[in-house]
Coordinates of C-alpha atoms in Angstrom, one line a residue:
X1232 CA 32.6 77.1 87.0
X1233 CA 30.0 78.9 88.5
X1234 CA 29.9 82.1 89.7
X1235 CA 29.9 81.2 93.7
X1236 CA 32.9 78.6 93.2
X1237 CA 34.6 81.3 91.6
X1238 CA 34.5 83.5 94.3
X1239 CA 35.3 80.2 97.0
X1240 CA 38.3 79.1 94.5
X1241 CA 39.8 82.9 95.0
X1242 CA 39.3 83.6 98.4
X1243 CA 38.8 80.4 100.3
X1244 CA 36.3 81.3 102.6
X1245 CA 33.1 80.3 103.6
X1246 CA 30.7 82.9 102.6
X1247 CA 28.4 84.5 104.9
X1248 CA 24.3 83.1 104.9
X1249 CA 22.2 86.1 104.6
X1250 CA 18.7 86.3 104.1
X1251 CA 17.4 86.7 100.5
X1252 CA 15.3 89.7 101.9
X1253 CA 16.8 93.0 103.6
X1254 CA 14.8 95.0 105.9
X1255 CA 16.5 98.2 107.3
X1256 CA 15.1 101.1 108.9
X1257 CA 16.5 104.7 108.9
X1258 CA 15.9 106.7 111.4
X1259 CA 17.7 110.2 110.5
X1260 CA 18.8 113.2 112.9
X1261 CA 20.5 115.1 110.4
X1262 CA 17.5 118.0 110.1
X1263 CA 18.9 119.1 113.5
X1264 CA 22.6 119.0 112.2
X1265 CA 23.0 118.2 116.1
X1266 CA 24.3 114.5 115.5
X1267 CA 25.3 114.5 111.9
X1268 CA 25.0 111.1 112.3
X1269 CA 22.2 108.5 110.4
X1270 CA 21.5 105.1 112.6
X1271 CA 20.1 102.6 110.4
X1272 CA 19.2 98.7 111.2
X1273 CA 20.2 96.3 109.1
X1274 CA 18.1 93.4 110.0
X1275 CA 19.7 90.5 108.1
X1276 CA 22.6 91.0 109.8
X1277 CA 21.1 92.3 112.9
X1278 CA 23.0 95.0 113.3
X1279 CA 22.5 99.0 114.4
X1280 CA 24.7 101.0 112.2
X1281 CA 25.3 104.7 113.4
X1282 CA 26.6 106.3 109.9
X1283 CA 28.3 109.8 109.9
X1284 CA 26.5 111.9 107.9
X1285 CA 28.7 115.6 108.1
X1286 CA 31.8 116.7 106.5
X1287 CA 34.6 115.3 107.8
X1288 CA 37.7 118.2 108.2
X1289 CA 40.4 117.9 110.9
X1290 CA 39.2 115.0 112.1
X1291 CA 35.6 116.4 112.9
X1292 CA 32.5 115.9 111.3
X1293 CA 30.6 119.1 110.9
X1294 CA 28.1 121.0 109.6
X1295 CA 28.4 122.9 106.2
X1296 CA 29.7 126.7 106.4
X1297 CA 27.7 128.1 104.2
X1298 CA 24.9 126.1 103.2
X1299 CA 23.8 123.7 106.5
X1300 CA 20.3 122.7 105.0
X1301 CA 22.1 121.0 101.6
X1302 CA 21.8 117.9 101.8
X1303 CA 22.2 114.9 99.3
X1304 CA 19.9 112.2 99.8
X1305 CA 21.1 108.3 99.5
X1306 CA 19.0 105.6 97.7
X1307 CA 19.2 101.3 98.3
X1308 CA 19.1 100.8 94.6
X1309 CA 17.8 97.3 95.1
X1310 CA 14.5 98.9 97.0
X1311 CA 14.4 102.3 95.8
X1312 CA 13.7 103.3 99.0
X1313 CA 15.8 106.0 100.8
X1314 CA 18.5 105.5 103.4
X1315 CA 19.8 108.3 104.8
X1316 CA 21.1 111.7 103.9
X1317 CA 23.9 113.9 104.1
X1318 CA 25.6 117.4 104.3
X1319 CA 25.7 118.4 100.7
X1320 CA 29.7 120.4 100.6
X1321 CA 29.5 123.7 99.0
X1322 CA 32.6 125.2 97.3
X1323 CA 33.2 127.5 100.6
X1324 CA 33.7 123.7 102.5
X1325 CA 36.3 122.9 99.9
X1326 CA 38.3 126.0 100.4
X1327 CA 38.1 125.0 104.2
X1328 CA 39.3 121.2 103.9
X1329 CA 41.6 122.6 101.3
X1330 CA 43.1 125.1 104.4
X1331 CA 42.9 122.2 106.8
X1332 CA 45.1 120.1 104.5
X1333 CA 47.9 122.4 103.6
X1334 CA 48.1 123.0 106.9
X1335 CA 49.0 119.6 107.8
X1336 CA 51.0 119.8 105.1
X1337 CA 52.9 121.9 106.3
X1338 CA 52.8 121.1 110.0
X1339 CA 52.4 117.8 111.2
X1340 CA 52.3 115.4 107.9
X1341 CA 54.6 116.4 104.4
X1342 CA 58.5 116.1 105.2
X1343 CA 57.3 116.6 109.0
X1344 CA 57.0 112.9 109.8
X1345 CA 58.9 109.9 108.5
X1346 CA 58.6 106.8 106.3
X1347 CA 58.7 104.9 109.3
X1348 CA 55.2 106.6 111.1
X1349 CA 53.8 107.0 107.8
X1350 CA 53.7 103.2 107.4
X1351 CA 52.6 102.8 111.3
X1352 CA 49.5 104.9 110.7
X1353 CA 48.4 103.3 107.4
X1354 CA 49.1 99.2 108.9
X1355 CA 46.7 100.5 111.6
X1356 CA 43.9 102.1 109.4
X1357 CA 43.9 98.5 107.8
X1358 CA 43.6 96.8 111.0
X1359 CA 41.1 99.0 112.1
X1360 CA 39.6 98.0 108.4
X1361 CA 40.2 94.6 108.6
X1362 CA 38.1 94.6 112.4
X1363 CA 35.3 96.7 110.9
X1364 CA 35.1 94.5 107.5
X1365 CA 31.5 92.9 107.9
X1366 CA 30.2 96.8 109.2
X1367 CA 31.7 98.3 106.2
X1368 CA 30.4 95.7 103.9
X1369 CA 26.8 96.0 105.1
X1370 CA 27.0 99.3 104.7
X1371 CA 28.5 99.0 101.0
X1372 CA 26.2 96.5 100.0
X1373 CA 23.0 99.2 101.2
X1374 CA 24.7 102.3 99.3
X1375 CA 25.8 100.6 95.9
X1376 CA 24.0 97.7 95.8
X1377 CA 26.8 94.9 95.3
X1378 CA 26.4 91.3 97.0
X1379 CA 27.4 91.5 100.7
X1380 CA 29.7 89.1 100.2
X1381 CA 31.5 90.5 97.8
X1382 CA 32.1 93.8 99.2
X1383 CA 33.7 92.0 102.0
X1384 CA 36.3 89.3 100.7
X1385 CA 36.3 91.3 97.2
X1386 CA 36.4 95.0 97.3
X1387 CA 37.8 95.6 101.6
X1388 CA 39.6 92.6 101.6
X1389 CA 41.4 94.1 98.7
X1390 CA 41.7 97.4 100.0
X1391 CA 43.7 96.2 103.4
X1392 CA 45.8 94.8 101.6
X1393 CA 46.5 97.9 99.2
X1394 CA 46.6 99.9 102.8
X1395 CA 49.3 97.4 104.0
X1396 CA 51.2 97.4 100.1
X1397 CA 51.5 100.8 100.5
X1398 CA 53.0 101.2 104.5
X1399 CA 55.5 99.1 103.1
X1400 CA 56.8 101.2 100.5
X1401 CA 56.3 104.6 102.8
X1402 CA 60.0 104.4 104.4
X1403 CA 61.3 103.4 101.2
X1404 CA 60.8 105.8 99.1
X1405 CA 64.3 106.8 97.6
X1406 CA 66.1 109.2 94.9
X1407 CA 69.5 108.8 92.9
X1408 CA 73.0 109.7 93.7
X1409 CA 74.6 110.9 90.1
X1410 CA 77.9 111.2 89.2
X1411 CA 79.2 114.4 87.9
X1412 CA 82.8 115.3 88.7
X1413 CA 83.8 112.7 91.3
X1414 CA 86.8 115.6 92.5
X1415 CA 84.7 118.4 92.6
X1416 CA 80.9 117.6 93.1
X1417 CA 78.4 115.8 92.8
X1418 CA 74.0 115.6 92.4
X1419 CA 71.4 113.9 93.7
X1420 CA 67.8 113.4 94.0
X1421 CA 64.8 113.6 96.2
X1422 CA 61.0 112.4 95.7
X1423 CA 59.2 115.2 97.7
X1424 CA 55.5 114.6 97.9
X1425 CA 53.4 116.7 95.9
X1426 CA 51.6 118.5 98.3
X1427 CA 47.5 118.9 98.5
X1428 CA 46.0 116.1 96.8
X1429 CA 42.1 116.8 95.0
X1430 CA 41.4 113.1 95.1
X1431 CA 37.4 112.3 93.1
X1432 CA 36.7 108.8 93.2
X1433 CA 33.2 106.8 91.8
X1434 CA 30.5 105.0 92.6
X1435 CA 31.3 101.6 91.0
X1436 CA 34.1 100.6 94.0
X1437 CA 33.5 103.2 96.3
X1438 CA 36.0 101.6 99.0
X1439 CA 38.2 99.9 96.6
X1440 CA 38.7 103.6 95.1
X1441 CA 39.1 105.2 98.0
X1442 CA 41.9 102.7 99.2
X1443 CA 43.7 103.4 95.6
X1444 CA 44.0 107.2 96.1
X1445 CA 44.7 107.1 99.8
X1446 CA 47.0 104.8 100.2
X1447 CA 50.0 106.0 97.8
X1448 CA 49.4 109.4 99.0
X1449 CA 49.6 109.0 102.4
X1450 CA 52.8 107.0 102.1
X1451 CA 54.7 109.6 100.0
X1452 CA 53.2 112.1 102.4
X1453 CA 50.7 114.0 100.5
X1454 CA 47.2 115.2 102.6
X1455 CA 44.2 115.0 101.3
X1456 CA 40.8 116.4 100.0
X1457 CA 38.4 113.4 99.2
X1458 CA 35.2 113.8 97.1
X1459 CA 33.6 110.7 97.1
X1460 CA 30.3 110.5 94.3
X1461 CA 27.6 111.5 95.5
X1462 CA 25.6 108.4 95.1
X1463 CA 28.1 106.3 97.5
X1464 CA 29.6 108.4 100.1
X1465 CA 28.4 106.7 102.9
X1466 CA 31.5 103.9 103.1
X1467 CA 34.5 107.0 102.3
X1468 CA 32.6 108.7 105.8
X1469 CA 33.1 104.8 108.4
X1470 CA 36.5 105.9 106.7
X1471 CA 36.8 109.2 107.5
X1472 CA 35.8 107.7 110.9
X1473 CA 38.6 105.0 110.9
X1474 CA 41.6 108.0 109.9
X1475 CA 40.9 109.8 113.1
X1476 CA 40.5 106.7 115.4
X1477 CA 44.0 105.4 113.6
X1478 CA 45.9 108.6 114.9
X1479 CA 46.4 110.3 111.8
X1480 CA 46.8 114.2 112.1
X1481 CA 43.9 116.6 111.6
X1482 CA 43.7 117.6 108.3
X1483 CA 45.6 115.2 106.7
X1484 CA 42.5 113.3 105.5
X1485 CA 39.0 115.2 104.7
X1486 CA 36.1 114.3 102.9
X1487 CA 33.6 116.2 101.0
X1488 CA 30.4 114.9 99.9
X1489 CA 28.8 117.0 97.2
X1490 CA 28.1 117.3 93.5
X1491 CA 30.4 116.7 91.1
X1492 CA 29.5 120.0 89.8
X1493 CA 30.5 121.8 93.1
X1494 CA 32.9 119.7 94.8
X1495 CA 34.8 118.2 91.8
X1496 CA 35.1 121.3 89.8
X1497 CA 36.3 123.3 93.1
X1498 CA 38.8 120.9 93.6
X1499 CA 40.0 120.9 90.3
X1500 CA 40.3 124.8 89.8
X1501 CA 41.6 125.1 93.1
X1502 CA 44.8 127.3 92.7
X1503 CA 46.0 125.8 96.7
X1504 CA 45.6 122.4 95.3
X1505 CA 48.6 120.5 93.9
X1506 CA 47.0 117.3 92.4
X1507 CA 44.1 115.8 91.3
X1508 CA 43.3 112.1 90.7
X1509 CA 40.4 111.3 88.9
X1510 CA 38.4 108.0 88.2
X1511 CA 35.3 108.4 86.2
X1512 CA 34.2 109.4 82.7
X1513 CA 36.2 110.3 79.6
X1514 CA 33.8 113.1 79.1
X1515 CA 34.4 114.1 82.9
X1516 CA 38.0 113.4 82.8
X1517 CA 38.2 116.1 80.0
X1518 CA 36.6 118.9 81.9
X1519 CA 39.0 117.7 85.1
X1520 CA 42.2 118.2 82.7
X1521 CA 41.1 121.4 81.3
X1522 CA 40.3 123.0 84.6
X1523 CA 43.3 122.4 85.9
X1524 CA 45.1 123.7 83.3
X1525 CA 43.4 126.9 83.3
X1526 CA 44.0 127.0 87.1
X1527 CA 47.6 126.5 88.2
X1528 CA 48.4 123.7 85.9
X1529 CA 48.3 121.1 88.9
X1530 CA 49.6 117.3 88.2
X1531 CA 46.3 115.1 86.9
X1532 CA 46.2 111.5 86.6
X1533 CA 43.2 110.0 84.9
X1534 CA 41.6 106.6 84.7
X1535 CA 39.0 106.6 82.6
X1536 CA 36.3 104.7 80.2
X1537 CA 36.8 101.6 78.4
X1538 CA 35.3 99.6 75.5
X1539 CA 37.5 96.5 76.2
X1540 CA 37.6 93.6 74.4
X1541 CA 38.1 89.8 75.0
X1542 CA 39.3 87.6 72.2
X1543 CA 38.6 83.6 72.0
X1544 CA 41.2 81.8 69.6
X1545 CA 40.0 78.5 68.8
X1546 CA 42.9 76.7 70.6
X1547 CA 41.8 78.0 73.6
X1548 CA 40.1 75.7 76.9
X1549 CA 37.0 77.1 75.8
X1550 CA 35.0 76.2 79.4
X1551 CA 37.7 78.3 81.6
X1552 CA 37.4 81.2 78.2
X1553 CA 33.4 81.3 79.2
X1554 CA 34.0 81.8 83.0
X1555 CA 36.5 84.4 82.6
X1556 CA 34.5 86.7 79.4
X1557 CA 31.1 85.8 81.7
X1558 CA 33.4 87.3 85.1
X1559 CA 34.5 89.9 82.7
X1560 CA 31.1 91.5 81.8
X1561 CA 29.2 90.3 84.8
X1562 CA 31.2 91.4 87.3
X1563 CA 29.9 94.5 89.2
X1564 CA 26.5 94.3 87.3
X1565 CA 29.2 95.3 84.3
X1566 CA 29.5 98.4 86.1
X1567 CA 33.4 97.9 85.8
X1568 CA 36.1 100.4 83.5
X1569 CA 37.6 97.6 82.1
X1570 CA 34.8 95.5 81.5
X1571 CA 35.0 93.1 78.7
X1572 CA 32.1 94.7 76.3
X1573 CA 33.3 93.4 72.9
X1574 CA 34.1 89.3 72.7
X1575 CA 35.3 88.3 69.5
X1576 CA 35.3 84.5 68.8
X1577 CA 37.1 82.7 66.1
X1578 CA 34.3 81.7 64.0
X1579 CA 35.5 78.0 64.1
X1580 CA 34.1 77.6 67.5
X1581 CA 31.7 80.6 67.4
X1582 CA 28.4 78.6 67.7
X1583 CA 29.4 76.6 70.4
X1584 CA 31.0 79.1 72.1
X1585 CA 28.2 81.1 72.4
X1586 CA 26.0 78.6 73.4
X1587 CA 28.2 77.9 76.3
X1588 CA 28.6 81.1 77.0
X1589 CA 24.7 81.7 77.4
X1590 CA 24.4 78.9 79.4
X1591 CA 26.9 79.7 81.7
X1592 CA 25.6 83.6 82.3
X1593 CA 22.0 82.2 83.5
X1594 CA 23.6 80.7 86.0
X1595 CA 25.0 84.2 87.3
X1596 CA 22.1 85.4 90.1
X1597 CA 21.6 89.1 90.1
X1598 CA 20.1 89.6 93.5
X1599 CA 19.7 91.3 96.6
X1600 CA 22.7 91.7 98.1
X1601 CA 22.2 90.3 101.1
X1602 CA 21.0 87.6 99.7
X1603 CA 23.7 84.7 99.7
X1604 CA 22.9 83.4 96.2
X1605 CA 23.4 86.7 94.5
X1606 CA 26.4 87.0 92.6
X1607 CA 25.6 90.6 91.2
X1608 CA 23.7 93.2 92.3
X1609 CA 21.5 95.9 90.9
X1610 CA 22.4 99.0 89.0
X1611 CA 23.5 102.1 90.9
X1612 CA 20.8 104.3 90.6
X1613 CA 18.0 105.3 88.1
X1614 CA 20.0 107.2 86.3
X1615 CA 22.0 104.5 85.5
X1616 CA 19.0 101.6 84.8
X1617 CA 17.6 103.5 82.2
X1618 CA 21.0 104.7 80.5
X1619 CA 21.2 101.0 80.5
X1620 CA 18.6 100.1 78.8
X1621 CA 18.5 102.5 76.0
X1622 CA 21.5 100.4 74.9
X1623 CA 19.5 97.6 75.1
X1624 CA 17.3 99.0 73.3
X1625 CA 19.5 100.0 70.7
X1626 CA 20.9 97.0 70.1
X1627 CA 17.9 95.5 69.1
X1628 CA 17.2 98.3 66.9
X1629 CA 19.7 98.5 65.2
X1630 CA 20.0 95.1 64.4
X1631 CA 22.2 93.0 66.8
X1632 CA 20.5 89.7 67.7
X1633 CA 19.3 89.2 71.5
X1634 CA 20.9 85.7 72.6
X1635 CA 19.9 86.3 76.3
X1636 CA 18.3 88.9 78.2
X1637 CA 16.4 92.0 76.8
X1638 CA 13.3 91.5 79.4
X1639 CA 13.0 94.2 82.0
X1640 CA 11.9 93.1 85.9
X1641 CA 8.6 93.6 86.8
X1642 CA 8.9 95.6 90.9
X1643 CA 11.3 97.6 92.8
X1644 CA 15.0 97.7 91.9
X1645 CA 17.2 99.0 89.0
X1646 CA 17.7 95.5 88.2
X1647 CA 19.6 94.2 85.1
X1648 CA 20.0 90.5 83.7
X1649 CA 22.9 89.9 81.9
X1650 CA 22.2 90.6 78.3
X1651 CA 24.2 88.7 75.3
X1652 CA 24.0 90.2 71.9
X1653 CA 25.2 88.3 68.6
X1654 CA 25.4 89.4 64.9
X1655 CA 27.3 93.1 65.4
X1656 CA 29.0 95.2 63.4
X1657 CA 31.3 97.7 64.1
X1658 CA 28.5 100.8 63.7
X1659 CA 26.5 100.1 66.7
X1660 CA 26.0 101.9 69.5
X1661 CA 26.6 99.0 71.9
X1662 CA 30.0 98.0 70.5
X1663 CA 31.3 101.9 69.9
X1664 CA 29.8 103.5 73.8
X1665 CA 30.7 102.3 77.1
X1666 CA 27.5 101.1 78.8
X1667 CA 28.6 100.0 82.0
X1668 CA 26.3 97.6 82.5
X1669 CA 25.9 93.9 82.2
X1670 CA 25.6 94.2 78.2
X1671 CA 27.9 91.7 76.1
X1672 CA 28.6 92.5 72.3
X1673 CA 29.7 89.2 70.5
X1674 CA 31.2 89.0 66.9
X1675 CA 33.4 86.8 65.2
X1676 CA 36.9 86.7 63.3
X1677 CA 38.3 84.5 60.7
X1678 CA 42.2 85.1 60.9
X1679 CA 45.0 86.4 64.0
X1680 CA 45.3 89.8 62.2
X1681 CA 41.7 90.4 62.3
X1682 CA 41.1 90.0 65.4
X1683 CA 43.4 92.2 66.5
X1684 CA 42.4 95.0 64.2
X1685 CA 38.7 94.7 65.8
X1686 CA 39.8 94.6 69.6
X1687 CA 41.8 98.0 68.4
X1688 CA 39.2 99.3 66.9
X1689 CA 37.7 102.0 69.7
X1690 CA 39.0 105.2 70.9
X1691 CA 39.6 103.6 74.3
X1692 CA 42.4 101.6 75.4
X1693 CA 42.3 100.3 79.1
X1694 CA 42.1 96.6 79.3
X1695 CA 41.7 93.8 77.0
X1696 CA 41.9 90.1 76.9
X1697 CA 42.8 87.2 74.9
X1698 CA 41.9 83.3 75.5
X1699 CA 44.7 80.6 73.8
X1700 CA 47.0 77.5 74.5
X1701 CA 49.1 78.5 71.4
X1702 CA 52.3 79.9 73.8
X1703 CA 53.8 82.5 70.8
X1704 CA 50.3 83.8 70.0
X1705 CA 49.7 84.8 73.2
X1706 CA 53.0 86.9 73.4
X1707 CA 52.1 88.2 69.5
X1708 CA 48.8 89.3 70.6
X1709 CA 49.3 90.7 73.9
X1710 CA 51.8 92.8 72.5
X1711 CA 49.8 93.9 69.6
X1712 CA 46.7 94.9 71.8
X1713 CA 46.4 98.0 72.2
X1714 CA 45.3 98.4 76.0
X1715 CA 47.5 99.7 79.3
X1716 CA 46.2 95.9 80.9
X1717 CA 46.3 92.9 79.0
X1718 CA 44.7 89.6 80.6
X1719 CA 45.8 86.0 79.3
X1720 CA 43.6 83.3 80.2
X1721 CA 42.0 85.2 82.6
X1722 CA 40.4 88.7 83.0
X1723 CA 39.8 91.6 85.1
X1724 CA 41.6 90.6 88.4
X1725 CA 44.7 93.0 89.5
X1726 CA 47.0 92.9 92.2
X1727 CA 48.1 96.0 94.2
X1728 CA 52.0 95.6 92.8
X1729 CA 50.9 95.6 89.6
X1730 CA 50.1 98.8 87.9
X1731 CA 46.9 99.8 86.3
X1732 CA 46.0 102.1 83.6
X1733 CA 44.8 103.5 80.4
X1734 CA 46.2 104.5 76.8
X1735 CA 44.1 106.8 74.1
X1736 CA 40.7 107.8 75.9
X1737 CA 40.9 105.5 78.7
X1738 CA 43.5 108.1 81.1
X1739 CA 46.9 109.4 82.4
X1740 CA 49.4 108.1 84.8
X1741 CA 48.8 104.5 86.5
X1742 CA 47.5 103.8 90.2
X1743 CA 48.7 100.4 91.7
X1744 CA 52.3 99.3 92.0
X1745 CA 55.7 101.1 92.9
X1746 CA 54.2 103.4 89.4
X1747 CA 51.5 104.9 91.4
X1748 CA 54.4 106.2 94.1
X1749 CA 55.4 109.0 91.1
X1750 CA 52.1 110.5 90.6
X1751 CA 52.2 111.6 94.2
X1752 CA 56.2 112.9 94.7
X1753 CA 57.8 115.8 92.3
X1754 CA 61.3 114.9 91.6
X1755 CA 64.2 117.2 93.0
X1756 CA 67.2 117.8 91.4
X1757 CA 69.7 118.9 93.8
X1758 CA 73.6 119.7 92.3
X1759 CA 76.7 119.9 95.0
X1760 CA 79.9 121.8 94.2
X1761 CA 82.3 120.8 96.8
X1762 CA 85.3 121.6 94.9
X1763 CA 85.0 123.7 92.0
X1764 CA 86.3 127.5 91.5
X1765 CA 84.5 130.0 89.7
X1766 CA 86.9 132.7 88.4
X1767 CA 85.2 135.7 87.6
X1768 CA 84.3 137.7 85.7
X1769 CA 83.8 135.4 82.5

């Protein structure tokens, strides 16, 4: 199936026509930090977009306090041209949306509201979302670089209906009555929620990760600090926008912009801050854990790298096992945690496997993402392109055997076309590092038990996958694998009950699901003598 049915089969709708060439044009105020506010055209879709471009804190967007002329400046990484730019926080702002949010914390959000008003506000955020879907998407597309298309029915459509998952559960949110002495007392518990929330997201799913950390939060009554990466923050801003125009509280929500080396670590040493979430790097995630240990040992949850693998058994429909191990790599431009990096292949069907497999990933159109044939976009950022292809580059060296790909694009654009590599071994770089890219390492296996031992074989353990029509292997090998998301006869699609996470390297605590509810709420023990004596002294 090819990629474009793929995406009509899941969604059923028509997709949008867009030209296969975008033409925008910024024209920026922000030197005057009188608008804070970027207004670009986006002439495919013919539309003027006024962008906030300030820090957003109790409900405003303003200026920087300390340090007004910062700012970080935002590139379309399928023109290398630049967009806009924005304030740049400093750690100064962070202590101030840190203020902001305990504040409403303590005011007018926290225990102050209930379940019921809680789930009001976040239902009308994701109609607000839902009305401003194509806007967001055009705007996504520009920053990151992913297809128009599927920004819109993927990543928001996905993210309204996390929004909506989560206003459900924020009036039913509910502790334990114990039994301890049914004729003299009794305990019970409350899930309060956990206060100021330090909430870093990437630049892979910049909506999609925003949606994740807001929505439990909100709905167990947390506030917020958001530091969305500096390399997408233009879609967490329309968001920023969309809080205040829902009715939420000042302060609950605020949003940062700035370098992960300013605004993340501020966050995380914060000693006013009660959690942070983290999505990123293992070797960030590290630094994030440590810091806020040596702070006030906040609550962390981490979801991190991954080095996933995708096992083929030879019973399995081997056409539907090539869509879903070419979705699992491709997807994003690979940019994806739980990409599907290492494929292993019963060597029974190993050569024509990978033959099909080939075939099928040329049909895959890395594009523009406005234009309507592109089913992945470019690479994030420069950075990121060349990271890329020193793997690529690698691989070859090394000894792994190029099966597709391998050619760099002549022009503008961190462009990438998916790249297959055959005849590894476990030594590489390319099957040991997380590339994030769309960079496929393919090897074989002889027997059940080996195959297992190779998908275990990394320090990461976030998803994995395994392709078979044999009913009891399935349930031996998905319990085997050693991975906090296990995919059978598909791969990398998740659903917002269902909770996501990692084991070794790959993070902490889960997001997604009734799970993600605890990493927000402390749990309170409270013990009720209503008959009892206490003679004294002892």
């Amino acid at each position: 199936m090819a990629a474009k049915s793929i995406y009509t089969k899941l969604f059923g709708r028509a997709l949008l026509s867009f030209s296969s060439r975008t033409l925008y044009h910024s024209s920026h105020t922000l030197s005057t930090m009188a608008s804070l506010s970027a207004h670009i055209l986006i002439r495919a879709a013919n539309r003027e977009l006024e962008i906030p471009t300030g820090l957003f804190i109790n409900n405003e967007f303003v200026p920087s306090a300390d340090s007004p002329n910062d700012l970080i400046h935002l590139v379309n990484p399928a023109t290398e041209e630049t967009i806009c730019s924005v304030v740049a926080g400093s750690v100064k702002d962070i202590d101030i949306a840190v203020a902001a949010a305990r504040k409403a914390f303590n005011t007018t959000w926290g225990k102050n509201v209930t379940g019921f008003e809680r789930s009001k506000l976040l239902n009308k955020l994701a109609d607000l979302m839902e009305r401003d879907q194509d806007i967001l998407a055009e705007v996504e597309s520009l920053n990151n670089g992913k297809p128009f298309k599927i920004a819109r029915d993927f990543d928001i459509g996905d993210s309204i209906q996390c929004l909506r998952y989560y206003a459900g559960w924020a009036d039913k949110i509910t502790g334990q009555t114990i039994e301890v002495d049914n004729k003299t007392k009794l305990a019970f518990t409350r899930h309060d929620p956990i206060g100021v929330c330090g909430q870093i997201i990437p630049w892979n799913y910049p909506i999609n990760m925003w949606a994740w950390k807001v929505a439990p939060a909100l709905a167990c009554g947390c506030t917020i600090v958001m530091k969305p990466s500096e390399l997408t923050p233009l879609t967490a801003l329309m968001l920023s926008k969309l809080i205040a125009e829902a009715g939420f509280p000042p302060g609950v929500v605020n949003t940062i912009p700035s370098l992960g080396s300013v605004g993340g670590v501020a966050l995380s040493t914060h000693m006013d801050v009660d959690k942070v979430a983290f999505t990123g790097s293992t070797v960030t995630g590290r630094k994030v854990m440590e810091a806020a240990a040596k702070s006030n040992l906040k609550k962390v949850s981490l979801e991190l790298g991954g080095k996933s693998p995708q096992l083929v058994f030879e019973s399995a429909d081997l056409e539907q096992a090539a869509n879903w191990a070419c979705l699992g790599i491709l997807y994003n431009t690979g940019q994806d945690c739980t990409a599907g990096s290492r494929l292993y292949v019963q060597d029974t069907i190993y050569d024509k496997f990978v033959s099909l497999l080939v075939s099928k990933a040329k049909e895959l159109v890395i594009g523009d993402g406005f234009d309507e044939k592109s089913g992945g976009g470019p690479l994030v950022s420069k950075t990121q392109f060349d990271k890329v292809w020193r793997y690529i580059e690698s691989g070859s060296a090394q000894g792994a055997k190029l099966a597709l790909g391998g050619q760099k694009r002549p022009g503008k654009g961190f462009f990438v076309d998916p790249t297959i590599f055959t005849d590894i071994n476990a030594n590489m770089d390319i099957v040991r590092d997380e590339i994030f890219g769309p960079v496929l390492a393919v090897g074989r296996f002889k027997t059940e038990e080996e195959a297992i031992s190779l998908a275990n074989d990394t320090s990461y353990g976030l998803g994995a996958g395994l392709h078979s029509n044999d009913a009891n292997q399935c349930m031996r090998v998905s319990s085997a694998l050693e991975a906090g998301t296990v995919w059978i006869n598909q791969y990398n699609l998740l659903n917002n009950n269902v909770p996501f996470g990692g084991k070794k390297q790959s993070g902490i605590g889960r997001e997604l699901g009734s799970y993600a509810l605890d990493e927000y709420t402390s749990v309170k023990a409270i013990h009720w003598n209503f008959g009892e004596k206490l003679d004294w002294p002892l």
